[in-house]
Coordinates of C-alpha atoms in Angstrom, one line a residue:
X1 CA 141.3 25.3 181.6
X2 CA 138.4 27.7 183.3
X3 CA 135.3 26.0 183.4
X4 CA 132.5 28.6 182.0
X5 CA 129.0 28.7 182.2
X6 CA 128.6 27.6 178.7
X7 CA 130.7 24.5 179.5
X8 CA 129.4 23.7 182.7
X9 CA 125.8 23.2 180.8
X10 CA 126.9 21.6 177.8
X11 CA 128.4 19.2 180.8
X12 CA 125.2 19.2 182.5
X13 CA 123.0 18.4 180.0
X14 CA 125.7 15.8 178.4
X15 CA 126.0 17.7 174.8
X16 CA 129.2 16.9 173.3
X17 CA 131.7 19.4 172.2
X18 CA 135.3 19.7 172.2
X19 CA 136.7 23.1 174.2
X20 CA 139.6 24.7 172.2
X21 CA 141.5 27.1 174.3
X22 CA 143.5 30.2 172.2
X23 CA 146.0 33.0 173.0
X24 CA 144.0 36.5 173.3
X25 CA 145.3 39.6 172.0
X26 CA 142.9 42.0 173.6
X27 CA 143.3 44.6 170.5
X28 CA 141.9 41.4 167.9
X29 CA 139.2 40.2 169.6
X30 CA 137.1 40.0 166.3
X31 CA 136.2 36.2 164.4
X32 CA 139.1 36.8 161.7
X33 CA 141.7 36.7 164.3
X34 CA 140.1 33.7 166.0
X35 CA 139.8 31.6 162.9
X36 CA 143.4 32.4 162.8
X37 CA 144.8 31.3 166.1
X38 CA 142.3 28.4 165.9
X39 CA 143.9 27.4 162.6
X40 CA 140.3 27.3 161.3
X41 CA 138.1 28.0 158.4
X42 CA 136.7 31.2 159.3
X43 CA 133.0 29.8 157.7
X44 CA 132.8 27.8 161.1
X45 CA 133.9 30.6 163.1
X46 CA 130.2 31.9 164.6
X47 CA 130.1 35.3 166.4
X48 CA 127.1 35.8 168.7
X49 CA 125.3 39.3 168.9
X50 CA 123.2 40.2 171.4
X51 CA 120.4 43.1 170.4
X52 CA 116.9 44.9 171.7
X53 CA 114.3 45.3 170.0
X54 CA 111.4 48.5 170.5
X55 CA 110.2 46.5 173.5
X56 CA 113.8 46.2 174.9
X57 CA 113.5 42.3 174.8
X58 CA 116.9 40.8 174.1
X59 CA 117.6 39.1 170.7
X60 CA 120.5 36.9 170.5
X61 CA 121.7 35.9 166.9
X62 CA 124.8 33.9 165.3
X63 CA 126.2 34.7 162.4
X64 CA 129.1 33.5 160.5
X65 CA 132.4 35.4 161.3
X66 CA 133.1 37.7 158.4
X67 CA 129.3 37.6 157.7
X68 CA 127.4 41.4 158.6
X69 CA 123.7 41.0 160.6
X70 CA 120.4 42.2 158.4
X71 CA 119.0 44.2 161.1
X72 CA 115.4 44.7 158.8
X73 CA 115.9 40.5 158.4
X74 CA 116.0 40.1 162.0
X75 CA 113.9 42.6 163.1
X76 CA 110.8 41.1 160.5
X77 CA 111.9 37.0 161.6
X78 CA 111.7 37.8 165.3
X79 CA 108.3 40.0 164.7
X80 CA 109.9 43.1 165.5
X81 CA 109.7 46.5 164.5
X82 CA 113.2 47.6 164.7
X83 CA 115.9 45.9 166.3
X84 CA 119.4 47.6 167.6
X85 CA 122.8 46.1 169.1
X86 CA 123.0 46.3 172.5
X87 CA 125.2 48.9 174.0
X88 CA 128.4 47.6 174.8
X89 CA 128.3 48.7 178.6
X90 CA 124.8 46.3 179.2
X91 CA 126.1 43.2 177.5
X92 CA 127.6 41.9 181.1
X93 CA 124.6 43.1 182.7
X94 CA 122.3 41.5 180.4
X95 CA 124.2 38.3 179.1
X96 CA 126.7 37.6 182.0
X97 CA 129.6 37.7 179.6
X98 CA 132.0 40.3 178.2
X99 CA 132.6 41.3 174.4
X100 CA 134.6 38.8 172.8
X101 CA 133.4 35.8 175.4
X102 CA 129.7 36.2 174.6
X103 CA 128.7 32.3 174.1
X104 CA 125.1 32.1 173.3
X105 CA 124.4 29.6 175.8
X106 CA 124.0 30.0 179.4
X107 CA 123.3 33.7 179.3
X108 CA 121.2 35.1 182.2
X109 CA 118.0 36.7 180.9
X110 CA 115.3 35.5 178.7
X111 CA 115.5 35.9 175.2
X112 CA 114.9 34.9 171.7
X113 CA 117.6 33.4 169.7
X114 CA 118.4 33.0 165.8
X115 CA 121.2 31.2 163.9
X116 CA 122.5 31.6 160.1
X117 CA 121.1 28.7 158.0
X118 CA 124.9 28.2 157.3
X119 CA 125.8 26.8 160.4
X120 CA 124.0 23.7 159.3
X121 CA 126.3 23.3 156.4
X122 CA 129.1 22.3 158.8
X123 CA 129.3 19.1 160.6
X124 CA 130.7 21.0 163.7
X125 CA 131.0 24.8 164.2
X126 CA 133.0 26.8 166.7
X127 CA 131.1 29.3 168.7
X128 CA 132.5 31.6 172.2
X129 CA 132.7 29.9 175.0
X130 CA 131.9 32.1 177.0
X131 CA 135.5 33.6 178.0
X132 CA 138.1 35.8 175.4
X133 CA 140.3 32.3 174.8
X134 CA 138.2 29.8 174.5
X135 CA 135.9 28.4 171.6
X136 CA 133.4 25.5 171.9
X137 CA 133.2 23.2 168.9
X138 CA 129.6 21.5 168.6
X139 CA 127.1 20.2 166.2
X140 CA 125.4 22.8 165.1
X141 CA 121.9 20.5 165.1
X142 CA 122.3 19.7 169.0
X143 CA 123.2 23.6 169.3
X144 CA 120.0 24.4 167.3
X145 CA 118.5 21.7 169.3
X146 CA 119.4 22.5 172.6
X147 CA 118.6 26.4 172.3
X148 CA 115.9 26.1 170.4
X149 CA 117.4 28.4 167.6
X150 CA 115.4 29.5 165.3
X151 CA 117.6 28.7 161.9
X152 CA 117.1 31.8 159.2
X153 CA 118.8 33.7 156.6
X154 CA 119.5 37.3 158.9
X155 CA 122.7 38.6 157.2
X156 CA 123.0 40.9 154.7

């Protein structure tokens, strides 16, 4: 298995998870298709997102798989006045990861970051880890806890 950022820092700072390594069909890179090569319940299946707002700081937020982002929720939570998805061809740039391996931890420039209040609902969750392939299964309290999340209701 590749050792990613995400997992070398869960490592480091001794927050246990279980890595859980998947075949990638580069055409289905979307939560559905996870969940289903995962065998899992697409409700634990978190997608990150990473966004600007007017200021061009970066907002990170997870969301549950099938679940669409509230821009106008976001953007009012994080004390914006408009938030927008990144464009595709900064997300390496900006996170250090590609679309479909974007793990909300270990990305490279400061930013603010929000979870769904679902995630709490779950006694583990399965977010990127930080490579198409591979999903990191945590508590979402020491996720929350470690990134300092900010837990809200920011879908639609």
């Amino acid at each position: 298995m590749k050792k990613t950022n995400a997992i070398r820092e869960l490592e480091t700072h001794k927050i246990e998870h279980i890595v859980r390594e998947y075949e990638v069909d580069e055409d289905h890179l979307d939560a559905l298709s996870v969940a289903i090569k995962t065998n899992e319940d697409i409700t634990r299946i978190f997608k990150t997102l990473v966004l600007l707002n007017e200021k061009k700081e970066m907002i990170v937020a997870c969301i549950p798989g099938l679940e669409k982002l509230d821009l106008k929720k976001l953007a009012k939570i994080s004390g914006s006045k408009k938030v927008e998805m990144l464009p595709m061809k900064d997300l390496f740039s900006m996170t250090g990861y590609l679309r479909g391996g974007c793990s909300p931890i270990a990305i490279k420039k400061r930013h603010t970051a929000f979870i769904h209040n679902s995630a709490t609902d779950n006694e583990t969750i399965l977010i990127s880890g930080g490579l198409r392939g591979l999903q990191i299964e945590i508590s979402p309290q020491k996720l929350i806890d470690y990134l300092n999340l900010k837990v809200a209701d920011i879908i639609e």
